């Protein structure tokens, strides 16, 4: 399948999924209170559902910080951070496989000097590039889509994700924990 058709397929899939969740009113259910209640409902099942929702939310453009804030407020900064790290890592991997399945490595065939220059830099230092991108952009869906479509090997994607997420998640955990204390919002 031509790369332009594969890119179109990815865009249509993401747009369709976004519209489906919007029309059914499901996007509105991705909120701080609902996610906190989900985490607290059952120690194992709640965290599994939280992880699945994080992965779905990533596909429909729900910001990852919402999940992190819910986990920190429900479980405290250490356990909430760990739960978010695991859920975010799963979410990134899930997104990688879905987008790679639909779009292949379609960005590799773009006839653009800028795209080719960016891909060449990614090819020279794939792991360091992905770690740096994760530290800057965490689980931003566009980053997940771009890396999947860029044809990066999964091992580099996974390792870069696992190494790049802890620092920003830890910083956000401290921020949300401090914010909760300042606003007098109870956390686990």
PDB file of C-alpha atoms in Angstrom:
ATOM      1  CA  UNK A   1       0.000   0.000   0.000  1.00  0.00           C
ATOM      2  CA  UNK A   2       1.353   3.445  -0.901  1.00  0.00           C
ATOM      3  CA  UNK A   3       2.545   5.587   1.961  1.00  0.00           C
ATOM      4  CA  UNK A   4       0.070   8.378   1.221  1.00  0.00           C
ATOM      5  CA  UNK A   5      -2.797   5.901   1.506  1.00  0.00           C
ATOM      6  CA  UNK A   6      -1.366   4.512   4.739  1.00  0.00           C
ATOM      7  CA  UNK A   7      -1.076   8.014   6.201  1.00  0.00           C
ATOM      8  CA  UNK A   8      -4.655   8.717   5.139  1.00  0.00           C
ATOM      9  CA  UNK A   9      -5.756   5.479   6.800  1.00  0.00           C
ATOM     10  CA  UNK A  10      -4.066   6.548  10.059  1.00  0.00           C
ATOM     11  CA  UNK A  11      -5.674   9.992   9.936  1.00  0.00           C
ATOM     12  CA  UNK A  12      -9.118   8.553   9.181  1.00  0.00           C
ATOM     13  CA  UNK A  13      -8.783   5.982  11.959  1.00  0.00           C
ATOM     14  CA  UNK A  14      -7.763   8.577  14.545  1.00  0.00           C
ATOM     15  CA  UNK A  15     -10.403  11.046  13.405  1.00  0.00           C
ATOM     16  CA  UNK A  16     -13.083   8.352  13.406  1.00  0.00           C
ATOM     17  CA  UNK A  17     -12.118   7.189  16.891  1.00  0.00           C
ATOM     18  CA  UNK A  18     -12.069  10.772  18.167  1.00  0.00           C
ATOM     19  CA  UNK A  19     -15.488  11.519  16.655  1.00  0.00           C
ATOM     20  CA  UNK A  20     -16.973   8.265  17.951  1.00  0.00           C
ATOM     21  CA  UNK A  21     -15.904   9.049  21.513  1.00  0.00           C
ATOM     22  CA  UNK A  22     -17.053  12.663  21.148  1.00  0.00           C
ATOM     23  CA  UNK A  23     -20.491  11.834  19.706  1.00  0.00           C
ATOM     24  CA  UNK A  24     -21.117   9.119  22.305  1.00  0.00           C
ATOM     25  CA  UNK A  25     -20.078  11.526  25.062  1.00  0.00           C
ATOM     26  CA  UNK A  26     -17.297   9.220  26.204  1.00  0.00           C
ATOM     27  CA  UNK A  27     -14.530  11.830  25.924  1.00  0.00           C
ATOM     28  CA  UNK A  28     -16.257  13.830  28.661  1.00  0.00           C
ATOM     29  CA  UNK A  29     -15.947  10.795  30.958  1.00  0.00           C
ATOM     30  CA  UNK A  30     -12.178  11.186  30.907  1.00  0.00           C
ATOM     31  CA  UNK A  31     -12.006  13.550  33.855  1.00  0.00           C
ATOM     32  CA  UNK A  32     -10.032  13.799  37.068  1.00  0.00           C
ATOM     33  CA  UNK A  33     -12.792  12.644  39.409  1.00  0.00           C
ATOM     34  CA  UNK A  34     -13.880   9.676  37.276  1.00  0.00           C
ATOM     35  CA  UNK A  35     -10.288   8.480  36.876  1.00  0.00           C
ATOM     36  CA  UNK A  36      -9.624   8.806  40.617  1.00  0.00           C
ATOM     37  CA  UNK A  37     -12.747   6.775  41.415  1.00  0.00           C
ATOM     38  CA  UNK A  38     -11.739   4.152  38.877  1.00  0.00           C
ATOM     39  CA  UNK A  39      -8.309   3.739  40.481  1.00  0.00           C
ATOM     40  CA  UNK A  40      -9.787   3.499  43.968  1.00  0.00           C
ATOM     41  CA  UNK A  41     -12.627   1.120  43.073  1.00  0.00           C
ATOM     42  CA  UNK A  42     -10.445  -1.994  43.242  1.00  0.00           C
ATOM     43  CA  UNK A  43      -6.691  -2.311  43.747  1.00  0.00           C
ATOM     44  CA  UNK A  44      -6.096  -4.534  40.695  1.00  0.00           C
ATOM     45  CA  UNK A  45      -9.104  -4.126  38.412  1.00  0.00           C
ATOM     46  CA  UNK A  46      -9.130  -0.345  38.873  1.00  0.00           C
ATOM     47  CA  UNK A  47      -5.481  -0.062  37.833  1.00  0.00           C
ATOM     48  CA  UNK A  48      -5.983  -2.375  34.841  1.00  0.00           C
ATOM     49  CA  UNK A  49      -8.924  -0.279  33.657  1.00  0.00           C
ATOM     50  CA  UNK A  50      -6.917   2.888  34.329  1.00  0.00           C
ATOM     51  CA  UNK A  51      -4.138   1.515  32.111  1.00  0.00           C
ATOM     52  CA  UNK A  52      -6.546   0.594  29.305  1.00  0.00           C
ATOM     53  CA  UNK A  53      -8.201   4.007  29.488  1.00  0.00           C
ATOM     54  CA  UNK A  54      -4.800   5.695  29.380  1.00  0.00           C
ATOM     55  CA  UNK A  55      -4.054   3.809  26.144  1.00  0.00           C
ATOM     56  CA  UNK A  56      -7.429   4.695  24.625  1.00  0.00           C
ATOM     57  CA  UNK A  57      -7.159   8.263  25.880  1.00  0.00           C
ATOM     58  CA  UNK A  58      -3.784   8.598  24.193  1.00  0.00           C
ATOM     59  CA  UNK A  59      -5.364   7.665  20.869  1.00  0.00           C
ATOM     60  CA  UNK A  60      -8.188  10.187  21.265  1.00  0.00           C
ATOM     61  CA  UNK A  61      -5.963  13.067  22.382  1.00  0.00           C
ATOM     62  CA  UNK A  62      -6.606  13.029  26.146  1.00  0.00           C
ATOM     63  CA  UNK A  63      -3.531  14.561  27.808  1.00  0.00           C
ATOM     64  CA  UNK A  64      -1.428  12.168  29.870  1.00  0.00           C
ATOM     65  CA  UNK A  65      -1.092  14.640  32.738  1.00  0.00           C
ATOM     66  CA  UNK A  66      -4.799  14.088  33.522  1.00  0.00           C
ATOM     67  CA  UNK A  67      -4.119  10.427  34.219  1.00  0.00           C
ATOM     68  CA  UNK A  68      -1.035  11.255  36.248  1.00  0.00           C
ATOM     69  CA  UNK A  69      -2.905  13.805  38.368  1.00  0.00           C
ATOM     70  CA  UNK A  70      -5.699  11.303  39.033  1.00  0.00           C
ATOM     71  CA  UNK A  71      -3.206   8.619  40.065  1.00  0.00           C
ATOM     72  CA  UNK A  72      -1.246  10.960  42.338  1.00  0.00           C
ATOM     73  CA  UNK A  73      -4.411  12.274  43.991  1.00  0.00           C
ATOM     74  CA  UNK A  74      -5.768   8.747  44.454  1.00  0.00           C
ATOM     75  CA  UNK A  75      -2.609   6.888  45.449  1.00  0.00           C
ATOM     76  CA  UNK A  76      -0.047   9.484  46.490  1.00  0.00           C
ATOM     77  CA  UNK A  77       3.016  10.596  44.595  1.00  0.00           C
ATOM     78  CA  UNK A  78       5.072   7.373  44.797  1.00  0.00           C
ATOM     79  CA  UNK A  79       2.387   4.786  44.065  1.00  0.00           C
ATOM     80  CA  UNK A  80       0.580   7.164  41.715  1.00  0.00           C
ATOM     81  CA  UNK A  81       3.815   7.825  39.867  1.00  0.00           C
ATOM     82  CA  UNK A  82       4.560   4.130  39.532  1.00  0.00           C
ATOM     83  CA  UNK A  83       1.012   3.394  38.331  1.00  0.00           C
ATOM     84  CA  UNK A  84       1.285   6.205  35.795  1.00  0.00           C
ATOM     85  CA  UNK A  85       4.707   5.059  34.594  1.00  0.00           C
ATOM     86  CA  UNK A  86       3.379   1.561  33.919  1.00  0.00           C
ATOM     87  CA  UNK A  87       0.167   2.842  32.316  1.00  0.00           C
ATOM     88  CA  UNK A  88       2.008   5.432  30.205  1.00  0.00           C
ATOM     89  CA  UNK A  89       4.532   2.856  29.008  1.00  0.00           C
ATOM     90  CA  UNK A  90       1.736   0.476  28.033  1.00  0.00           C
ATOM     91  CA  UNK A  91      -0.120   3.317  26.333  1.00  0.00           C
ATOM     92  CA  UNK A  92       2.894   4.262  24.239  1.00  0.00           C
ATOM     93  CA  UNK A  93       3.485   0.651  23.202  1.00  0.00           C
ATOM     94  CA  UNK A  94      -0.196   0.136  22.389  1.00  0.00           C
ATOM     95  CA  UNK A  95      -0.256   3.284  20.266  1.00  0.00           C
ATOM     96  CA  UNK A  96       2.976   2.255  18.522  1.00  0.00           C
ATOM     97  CA  UNK A  97       1.545  -1.088  17.435  1.00  0.00           C
ATOM     98  CA  UNK A  98      -1.824   0.303  16.308  1.00  0.00           C
ATOM     99  CA  UNK A  99      -0.281   3.127  14.284  1.00  0.00           C
ATOM    100  CA  UNK A 100       2.508   0.939  12.872  1.00  0.00           C
ATOM    101  CA  UNK A 101      -0.093  -1.643  11.821  1.00  0.00           C
ATOM    102  CA  UNK A 102      -2.136   0.976   9.982  1.00  0.00           C
ATOM    103  CA  UNK A 103       0.587   3.263   8.684  1.00  0.00           C
ATOM    104  CA  UNK A 104       3.716   1.163   8.468  1.00  0.00           C
ATOM    105  CA  UNK A 105       6.773   3.363   8.084  1.00  0.00           C
ATOM    106  CA  UNK A 106       4.999   5.853   5.834  1.00  0.00           C
ATOM    107  CA  UNK A 107       7.093   8.837   6.941  1.00  0.00           C
ATOM    108  CA  UNK A 108      10.194   7.201   5.445  1.00  0.00           C
ATOM    109  CA  UNK A 109       8.842   7.703   1.921  1.00  0.00           C
ATOM    110  CA  UNK A 110       7.949  11.380   2.232  1.00  0.00           C
ATOM    111  CA  UNK A 111       9.628  13.474  -0.407  1.00  0.00           C
ATOM    112  CA  UNK A 112      10.652  16.250   1.943  1.00  0.00           C
ATOM    113  CA  UNK A 113      14.198  17.369   2.706  1.00  0.00           C
ATOM    114  CA  UNK A 114      13.166  18.348   6.247  1.00  0.00           C
ATOM    115  CA  UNK A 115      11.568  14.957   6.923  1.00  0.00           C
ATOM    116  CA  UNK A 116      14.598  13.149   5.538  1.00  0.00           C
ATOM    117  CA  UNK A 117      16.963  15.270   7.660  1.00  0.00           C
ATOM    118  CA  UNK A 118      14.925  14.582  10.816  1.00  0.00           C
ATOM    119  CA  UNK A 119      14.782  10.866  10.060  1.00  0.00           C
ATOM    120  CA  UNK A 120      18.538  10.791   9.415  1.00  0.00           C
ATOM    121  CA  UNK A 121      19.126  12.302  12.862  1.00  0.00           C
ATOM    122  CA  UNK A 122      16.785   9.757  14.399  1.00  0.00           C
ATOM    123  CA  UNK A 123      18.637   6.965  12.579  1.00  0.00           C
ATOM    124  CA  UNK A 124      22.057   8.174  13.788  1.00  0.00           C
ATOM    125  CA  UNK A 125      21.072   8.171  17.464  1.00  0.00           C
ATOM    126  CA  UNK A 126      17.720   6.384  17.811  1.00  0.00           C
ATOM    127  CA  UNK A 127      17.844   5.606  21.508  1.00  0.00           C
ATOM    128  CA  UNK A 128      19.199   8.976  22.636  1.00  0.00           C
ATOM    129  CA  UNK A 129      16.711  10.765  20.368  1.00  0.00           C
ATOM    130  CA  UNK A 130      13.734   8.862  21.745  1.00  0.00           C
ATOM    131  CA  UNK A 131      14.847   9.337  25.361  1.00  0.00           C
ATOM    132  CA  UNK A 132      15.201  13.098  24.779  1.00  0.00           C
ATOM    133  CA  UNK A 133      11.849  13.295  22.989  1.00  0.00           C
ATOM    134  CA  UNK A 134      10.127  11.412  25.826  1.00  0.00           C
ATOM    135  CA  UNK A 135      11.674  13.713  28.409  1.00  0.00           C
ATOM    136  CA  UNK A 136      10.376  16.728  26.519  1.00  0.00           C
ATOM    137  CA  UNK A 137       7.013  15.494  25.247  1.00  0.00           C
ATOM    138  CA  UNK A 138       6.241  12.466  27.475  1.00  0.00           C
ATOM    139  CA  UNK A 139       3.230  10.617  26.004  1.00  0.00           C
ATOM    140  CA  UNK A 140       2.043  13.267  23.553  1.00  0.00           C
ATOM    141  CA  UNK A 141       0.082  11.317  20.928  1.00  0.00           C
ATOM    142  CA  UNK A 142       1.713  13.092  17.973  1.00  0.00           C
ATOM    143  CA  UNK A 143       5.115  11.877  19.170  1.00  0.00           C
ATOM    144  CA  UNK A 144       3.856   8.302  19.412  1.00  0.00           C
ATOM    145  CA  UNK A 145       2.345   8.488  15.924  1.00  0.00           C
ATOM    146  CA  UNK A 146       5.461  10.059  14.418  1.00  0.00           C
ATOM    147  CA  UNK A 147       7.867   7.541  15.911  1.00  0.00           C
ATOM    148  CA  UNK A 148       5.701   4.609  14.831  1.00  0.00           C
ATOM    149  CA  UNK A 149       5.374   5.975  11.284  1.00  0.00           C
ATOM    150  CA  UNK A 150       9.095   6.789  11.143  1.00  0.00           C
ATOM    151  CA  UNK A 151       9.942   3.115  11.128  1.00  0.00           C
ATOM    152  CA  UNK A 152      12.055   3.169  14.273  1.00  0.00           C
ATOM    153  CA  UNK A 153      12.800  -0.329  15.539  1.00  0.00           C
ATOM    154  CA  UNK A 154      10.489  -1.354  18.367  1.00  0.00           C
ATOM    155  CA  UNK A 155      13.388  -2.148  20.726  1.00  0.00           C
ATOM    156  CA  UNK A 156      14.652   1.451  20.460  1.00  0.00           C
ATOM    157  CA  UNK A 157      11.125   2.800  20.861  1.00  0.00           C
ATOM    158  CA  UNK A 158      10.474   0.683  23.965  1.00  0.00           C
ATOM    159  CA  UNK A 159      13.824   1.305  25.632  1.00  0.00           C
ATOM    160  CA  UNK A 160      13.716   5.031  24.826  1.00  0.00           C
ATOM    161  CA  UNK A 161      10.211   5.212  26.282  1.00  0.00           C
ATOM    162  CA  UNK A 162      11.139   3.300  29.435  1.00  0.00           C
ATOM    163  CA  UNK A 163      14.235   5.452  30.009  1.00  0.00           C
ATOM    164  CA  UNK A 164      12.715   8.793  28.989  1.00  0.00           C
ATOM    165  CA  UNK A 165       9.484   8.767  30.999  1.00  0.00           C
ATOM    166  CA  UNK A 166      10.641   8.456  34.649  1.00  0.00           C
ATOM    167  CA  UNK A 167      12.120  11.946  35.108  1.00  0.00           C
ATOM    168  CA  UNK A 168       9.163  13.946  33.747  1.00  0.00           C
ATOM    169  CA  UNK A 169       6.692  11.684  35.549  1.00  0.00           C
ATOM    170  CA  UNK A 170       8.582  12.165  38.830  1.00  0.00           C
ATOM    171  CA  UNK A 171       8.591  15.938  38.357  1.00  0.00           C
ATOM    172  CA  UNK A 172       4.868  15.975  37.569  1.00  0.00           C
ATOM    173  CA  UNK A 173       4.209  13.776  40.626  1.00  0.00           C
ATOM    174  CA  UNK A 174       5.946  16.281  42.863  1.00  0.00           C
ATOM    175  CA  UNK A 175       4.050  19.125  41.217  1.00  0.00           C
ATOM    176  CA  UNK A 176       0.610  17.492  41.558  1.00  0.00           C
ATOM    177  CA  UNK A 177       1.328  16.336  45.107  1.00  0.00           C
ATOM    178  CA  UNK A 178       2.409  19.867  46.068  1.00  0.00           C
ATOM    179  CA  UNK A 179      -0.614  21.335  44.302  1.00  0.00           C
ATOM    180  CA  UNK A 180      -2.921  18.914  46.138  1.00  0.00           C
ATOM    181  CA  UNK A 181      -1.394  19.919  49.479  1.00  0.00           C
ATOM    182  CA  UNK A 182      -1.647  23.601  48.609  1.00  0.00           C
ATOM    183  CA  UNK A 183      -5.299  23.232  47.566  1.00  0.00           C
ATOM    184  CA  UNK A 184      -5.945  20.921  50.515  1.00  0.00           C
ATOM    185  CA  UNK A 185      -7.068  18.032  48.305  1.00  0.00           C
ATOM    186  CA  UNK A 186      -6.609  14.680  49.995  1.00  0.00           C
ATOM    187  CA  UNK A 187      -4.382  12.122  48.329  1.00  0.00           C
ATOM    188  CA  UNK A 188      -3.720   8.448  49.067  1.00  0.00           C
TER     189      UNK A 188
END
